[in-house]
XYZ file of C-alpha atoms in Angstrom:
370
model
C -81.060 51.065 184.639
C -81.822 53.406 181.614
C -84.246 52.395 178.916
C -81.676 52.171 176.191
C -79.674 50.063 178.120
C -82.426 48.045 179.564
C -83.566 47.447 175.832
C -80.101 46.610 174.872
C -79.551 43.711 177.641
C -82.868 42.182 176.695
C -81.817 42.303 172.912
C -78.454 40.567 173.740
C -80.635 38.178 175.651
C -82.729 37.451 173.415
C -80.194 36.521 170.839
C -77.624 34.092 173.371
C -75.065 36.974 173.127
C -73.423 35.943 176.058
C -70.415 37.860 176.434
C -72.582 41.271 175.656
C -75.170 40.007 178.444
C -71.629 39.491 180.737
C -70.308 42.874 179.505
C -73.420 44.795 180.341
C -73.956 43.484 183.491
C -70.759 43.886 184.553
C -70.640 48.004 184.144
C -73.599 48.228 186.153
C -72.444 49.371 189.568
C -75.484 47.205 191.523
C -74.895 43.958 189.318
C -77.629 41.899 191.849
C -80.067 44.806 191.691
C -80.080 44.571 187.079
C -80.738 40.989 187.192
C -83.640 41.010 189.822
C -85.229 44.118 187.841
C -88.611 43.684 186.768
C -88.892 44.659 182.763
C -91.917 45.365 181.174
C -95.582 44.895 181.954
C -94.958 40.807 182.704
C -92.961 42.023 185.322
C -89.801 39.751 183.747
C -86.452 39.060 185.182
C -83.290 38.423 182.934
C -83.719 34.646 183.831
C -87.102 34.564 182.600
C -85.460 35.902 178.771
C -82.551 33.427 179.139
C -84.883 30.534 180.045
C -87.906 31.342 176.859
C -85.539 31.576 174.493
C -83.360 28.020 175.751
C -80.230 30.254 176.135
C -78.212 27.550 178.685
C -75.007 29.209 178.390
C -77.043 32.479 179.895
C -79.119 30.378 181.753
C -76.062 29.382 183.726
C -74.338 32.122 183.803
C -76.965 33.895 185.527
C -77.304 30.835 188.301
C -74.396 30.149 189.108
C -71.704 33.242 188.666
C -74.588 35.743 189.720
C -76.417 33.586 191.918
C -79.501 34.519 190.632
C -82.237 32.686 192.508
C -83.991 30.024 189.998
C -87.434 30.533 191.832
C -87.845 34.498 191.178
C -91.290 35.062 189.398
C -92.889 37.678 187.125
C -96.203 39.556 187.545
C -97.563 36.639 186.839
C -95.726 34.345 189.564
C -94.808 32.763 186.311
C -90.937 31.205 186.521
C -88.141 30.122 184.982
C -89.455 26.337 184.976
C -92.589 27.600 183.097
C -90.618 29.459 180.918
C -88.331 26.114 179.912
C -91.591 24.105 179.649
C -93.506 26.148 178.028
C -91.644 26.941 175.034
C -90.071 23.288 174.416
C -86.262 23.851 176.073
C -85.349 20.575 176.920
C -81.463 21.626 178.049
C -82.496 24.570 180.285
C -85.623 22.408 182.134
C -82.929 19.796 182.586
C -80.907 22.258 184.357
C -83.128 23.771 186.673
C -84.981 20.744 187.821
C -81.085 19.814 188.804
C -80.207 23.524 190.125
C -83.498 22.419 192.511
C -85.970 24.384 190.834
C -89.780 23.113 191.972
C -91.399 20.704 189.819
C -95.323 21.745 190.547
C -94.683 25.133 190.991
C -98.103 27.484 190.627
C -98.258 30.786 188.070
C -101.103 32.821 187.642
C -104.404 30.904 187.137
C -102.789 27.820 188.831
C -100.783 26.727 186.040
C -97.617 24.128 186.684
C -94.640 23.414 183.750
C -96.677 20.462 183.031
C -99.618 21.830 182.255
C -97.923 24.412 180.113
C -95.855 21.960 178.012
C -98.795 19.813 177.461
C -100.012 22.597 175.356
C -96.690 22.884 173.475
C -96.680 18.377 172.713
C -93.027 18.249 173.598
C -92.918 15.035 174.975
C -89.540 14.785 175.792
C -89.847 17.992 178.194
C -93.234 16.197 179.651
C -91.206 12.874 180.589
C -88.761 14.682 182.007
C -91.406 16.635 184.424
C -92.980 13.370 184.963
C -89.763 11.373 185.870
C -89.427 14.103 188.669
C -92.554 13.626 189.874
C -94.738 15.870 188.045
C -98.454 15.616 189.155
C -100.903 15.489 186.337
C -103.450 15.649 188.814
C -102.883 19.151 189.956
C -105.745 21.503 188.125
C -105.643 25.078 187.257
C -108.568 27.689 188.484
C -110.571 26.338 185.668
C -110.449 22.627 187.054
C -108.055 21.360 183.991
C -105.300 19.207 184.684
C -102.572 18.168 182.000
C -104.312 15.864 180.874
C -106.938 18.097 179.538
C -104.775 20.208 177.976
C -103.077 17.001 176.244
C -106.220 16.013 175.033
C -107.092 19.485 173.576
C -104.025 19.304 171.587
C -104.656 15.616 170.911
C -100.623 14.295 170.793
C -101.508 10.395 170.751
C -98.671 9.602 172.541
C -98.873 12.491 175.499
C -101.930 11.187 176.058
C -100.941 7.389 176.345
C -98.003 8.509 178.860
C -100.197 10.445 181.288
C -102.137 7.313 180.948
C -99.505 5.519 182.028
C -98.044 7.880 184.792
C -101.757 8.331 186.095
C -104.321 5.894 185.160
C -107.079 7.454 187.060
C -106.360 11.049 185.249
C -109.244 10.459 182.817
C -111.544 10.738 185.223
C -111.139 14.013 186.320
C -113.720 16.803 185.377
C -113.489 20.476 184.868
C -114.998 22.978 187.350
C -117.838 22.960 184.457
C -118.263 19.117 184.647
C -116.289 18.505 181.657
C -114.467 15.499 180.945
C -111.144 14.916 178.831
C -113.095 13.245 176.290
C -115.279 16.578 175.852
C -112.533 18.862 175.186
C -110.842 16.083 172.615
C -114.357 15.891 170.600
C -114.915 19.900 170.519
C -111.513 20.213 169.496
C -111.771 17.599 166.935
C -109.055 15.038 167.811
C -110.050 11.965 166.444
C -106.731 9.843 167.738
C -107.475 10.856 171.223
C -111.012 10.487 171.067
C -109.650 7.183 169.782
C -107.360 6.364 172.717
C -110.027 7.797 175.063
C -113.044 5.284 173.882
C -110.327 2.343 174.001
C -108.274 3.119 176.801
C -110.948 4.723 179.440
C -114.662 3.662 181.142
C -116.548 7.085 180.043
C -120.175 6.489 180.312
C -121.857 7.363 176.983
C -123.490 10.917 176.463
C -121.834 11.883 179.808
C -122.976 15.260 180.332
C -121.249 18.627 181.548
C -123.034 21.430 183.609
C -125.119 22.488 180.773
C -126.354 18.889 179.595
C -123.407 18.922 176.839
C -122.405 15.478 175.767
C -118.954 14.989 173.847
C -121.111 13.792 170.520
C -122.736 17.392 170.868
C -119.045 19.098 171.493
C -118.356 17.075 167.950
C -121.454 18.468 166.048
C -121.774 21.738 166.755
C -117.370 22.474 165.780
C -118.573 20.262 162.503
C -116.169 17.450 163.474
C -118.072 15.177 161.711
C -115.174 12.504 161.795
C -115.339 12.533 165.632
C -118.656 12.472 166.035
C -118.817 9.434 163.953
C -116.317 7.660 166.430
C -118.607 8.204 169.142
C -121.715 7.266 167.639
C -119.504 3.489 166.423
C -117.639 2.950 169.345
C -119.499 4.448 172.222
C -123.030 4.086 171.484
C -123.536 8.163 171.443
C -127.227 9.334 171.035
C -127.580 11.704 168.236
C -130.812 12.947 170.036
C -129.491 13.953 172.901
C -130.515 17.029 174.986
C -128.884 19.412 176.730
C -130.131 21.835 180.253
C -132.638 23.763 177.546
C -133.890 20.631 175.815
C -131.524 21.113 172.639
C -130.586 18.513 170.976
C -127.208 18.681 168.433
C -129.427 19.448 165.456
C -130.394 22.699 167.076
C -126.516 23.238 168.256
C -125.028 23.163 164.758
C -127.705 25.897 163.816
C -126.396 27.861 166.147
C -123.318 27.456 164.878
C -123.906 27.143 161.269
C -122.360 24.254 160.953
C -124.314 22.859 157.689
C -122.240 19.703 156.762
C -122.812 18.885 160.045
C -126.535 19.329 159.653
C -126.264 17.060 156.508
C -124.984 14.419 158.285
C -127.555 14.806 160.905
C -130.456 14.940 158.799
C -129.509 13.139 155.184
C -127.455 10.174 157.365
C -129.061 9.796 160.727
C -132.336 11.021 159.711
C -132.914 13.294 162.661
C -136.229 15.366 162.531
C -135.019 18.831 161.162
C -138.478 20.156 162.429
C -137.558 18.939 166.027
C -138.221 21.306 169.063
C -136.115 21.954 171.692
C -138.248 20.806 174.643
C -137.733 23.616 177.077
C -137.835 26.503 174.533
C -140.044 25.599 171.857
C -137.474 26.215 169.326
C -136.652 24.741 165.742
C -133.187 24.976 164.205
C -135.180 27.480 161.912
C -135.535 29.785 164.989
C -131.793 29.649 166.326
C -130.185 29.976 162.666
C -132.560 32.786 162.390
C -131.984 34.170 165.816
C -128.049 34.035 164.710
C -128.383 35.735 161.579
C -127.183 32.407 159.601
C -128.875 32.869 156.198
C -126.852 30.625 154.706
C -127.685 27.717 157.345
C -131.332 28.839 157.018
C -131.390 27.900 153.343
C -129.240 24.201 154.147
C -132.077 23.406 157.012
C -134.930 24.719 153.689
C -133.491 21.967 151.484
C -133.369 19.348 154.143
C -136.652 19.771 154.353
C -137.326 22.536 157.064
C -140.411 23.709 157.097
C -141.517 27.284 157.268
C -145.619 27.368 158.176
C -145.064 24.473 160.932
C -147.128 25.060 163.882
C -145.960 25.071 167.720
C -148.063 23.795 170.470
C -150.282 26.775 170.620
C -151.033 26.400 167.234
C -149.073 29.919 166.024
C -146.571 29.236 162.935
C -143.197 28.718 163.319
C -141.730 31.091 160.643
C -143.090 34.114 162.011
C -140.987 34.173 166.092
C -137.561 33.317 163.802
C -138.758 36.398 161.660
C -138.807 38.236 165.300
C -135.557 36.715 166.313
C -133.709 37.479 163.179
C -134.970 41.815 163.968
C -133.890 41.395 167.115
C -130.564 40.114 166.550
C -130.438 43.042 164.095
C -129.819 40.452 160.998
C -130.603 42.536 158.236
C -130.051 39.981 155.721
C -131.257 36.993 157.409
C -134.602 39.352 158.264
C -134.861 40.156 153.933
C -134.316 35.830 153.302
C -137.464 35.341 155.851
C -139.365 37.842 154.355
C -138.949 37.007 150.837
C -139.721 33.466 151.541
C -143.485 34.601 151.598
C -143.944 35.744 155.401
C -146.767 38.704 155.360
C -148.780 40.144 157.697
C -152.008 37.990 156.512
C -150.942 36.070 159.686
C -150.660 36.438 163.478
C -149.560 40.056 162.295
C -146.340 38.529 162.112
C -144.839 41.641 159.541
C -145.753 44.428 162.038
C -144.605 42.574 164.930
C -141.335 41.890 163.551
C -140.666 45.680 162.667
C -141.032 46.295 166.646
C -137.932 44.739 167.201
C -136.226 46.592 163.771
C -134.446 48.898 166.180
C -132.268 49.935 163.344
C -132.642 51.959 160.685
C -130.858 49.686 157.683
C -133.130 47.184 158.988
C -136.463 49.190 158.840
C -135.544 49.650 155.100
C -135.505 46.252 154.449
C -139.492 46.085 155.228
C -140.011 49.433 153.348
C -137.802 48.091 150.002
C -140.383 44.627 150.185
C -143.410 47.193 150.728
C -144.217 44.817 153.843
């Protein structure tokens, strides 16, 4: 099939033109050969246009005058179902799971209709995949299941149905050890969080693979709100520590989330000089070592402090002033070095300019005479 004309179908597919689809179609002399054609880099078919846009009269028309087979997948072994699901068309998902189509059926990544309208919270597409025996147990190459997904986009009432279809579903974990209740708090979805603490057994400051509890997920994406749920209603330590001994305080420097390090420090009263065990490391070091100036200056007024000492006695300003030229910070490096740092100690000013591998950087020791 030419280009023009390919582009032309696809247009008239695209916009439920139904008698230019059938008028196409039918001047092409190998009819069955057009509608199993492979367009584009996704690799789709006709029925994969007629079922993402919800065209049923096309839809139809290609099942059951053509016989077009309702299990024929893209590049991405991606079908007509998740096509339907995915994008919310009630009418055409109804069809095919009638024309036979397979309710779990796999695309790339291991993704069923389920999973994909979970992310879309039509719930009237998700009950119908569940009355035909959708599994929200199935997970994708990543170890989510629907329910994950559900509780990433946080739809209170998606998540109280796969409750009901599947009790057990909230205990599932990702293939990183994460729970449900972690991807609702990093997302920042306080009603599931809500229906999560009330509804399911999670033990508090359960941890994934890298020692990340849900209150830490909450902090460091400056859901404050959420993280206030779990300290109330699941007894969440705001001191917790992850695989490299960092607790949230040092997470949301990372992150520069300052509110968050408000909250941590003005309402909890968390030690802003804290270390993280394994590393030695105050929030100073990792705002520093992100180039956060801002965030360095929130941690300064919450009472941060600059010439604190480690346990071999060196000062702590002087390794963020080292982490802020290697992570080529040029503005973070000038706030450090106009807060008084000099080379009266440990060296600290011409160690830091062998890690100023670039030149704008260099300049900013030269234009302080440091």
């Amino acid at each position: 099939m030419e280009e023009e004309n390919t582009k032309s179908l696809i247009k008239a597919i695209q916009q439920g033109e139904l008698c230019s689809v059938r008028r196409q179609l039918n001047e092409q002399v190998n009819k069955q050969s057009v509608i199993y054609s492979h367009f584009g880099k996704s690799g789709d078919t006709v029925l994969h246009y007629a079922a993402r846009y919800g065209h049923m009269n096309i839809v139809r028309y290609l099942v059951e005058e053509l016989d077009m087979d309702i299990e024929v997948f893209n590049s991405d072994y991606k079908r007509a179902m998740h096509e339907a699901a995915s994008m919310g068309h009630y009418e055409c998902l109804r069809y095919l799971i009638a024309r036979g189509a397979k309710i779990d059926c796999l695309k790339k990544a291991d993704w069923t209709p389920l999973m994909m309208a979970c992310t879309r919270q039509n719930l009237e597409v998700i009950l119908e995949l569940l009355d035909h025996g959708a599994e929200p147990m199935l997970q994708n190459k990543d170890g989510w299941n629907a329910f994950h997904i559900a509780c990433r986009e946080g739809d209170p009432a998606i998540i109280q149905h796969l409750l009901l279809a599947k009790p057990e579903v909230w205990k599932t974990k990702s293939k990183t050890g994460r729970t449900p209740l972690h991807t609702a708090a990093m997302h920042g979805c306080e009603d599931a969080v809500n229906i999560l603490l009330e509804s399911c057994s999670y033990e508090p400051d359960c941890k994934d693979s890298c020692g990340v509890t849900p209150f830490m997920d909450a902090i460091r994406n400056g859901h404050i709100g959420v993280a206030k749920l779990l300290l109330e209603n699941h007894q969440a330590s705001p001191c917790a520590v992850d695989i490299l001994g960092a607790q949230p305080l040092h997470q949301a420097s990372v992150t520069a989330q300052e509110k968050a390090l408000s909250f941590l420090v003005g309402n909890l009263g968390i030690d802003v000089n804290a270390r993280a065990t394994k590393l030695e490391l105050t929030a100073l070091h990792y705002a520093a070592k992100e180039g956060h100036t801002s965030t360095i200056n929130t941690l300064l007024a919450l009472g941060a402090d600059l010439h604190a000492r480690d346990t071999k006695g060196r000062s702590v300003c002087f390794p963020a002033l080292h982490m802020a030229c290697i992570g080529q910070h040029a503005e973070t490096v000038k706030t450090l070095l106009q807060l008084g740092l000099s080379d009266t100690e440990d060296n600290a000013g011409n160690k830091a300019r062998e890690y100023a591998k670039k030149p704008h950087i260099r300049e900013v020791f030269e234009s302080l005479d440091i």
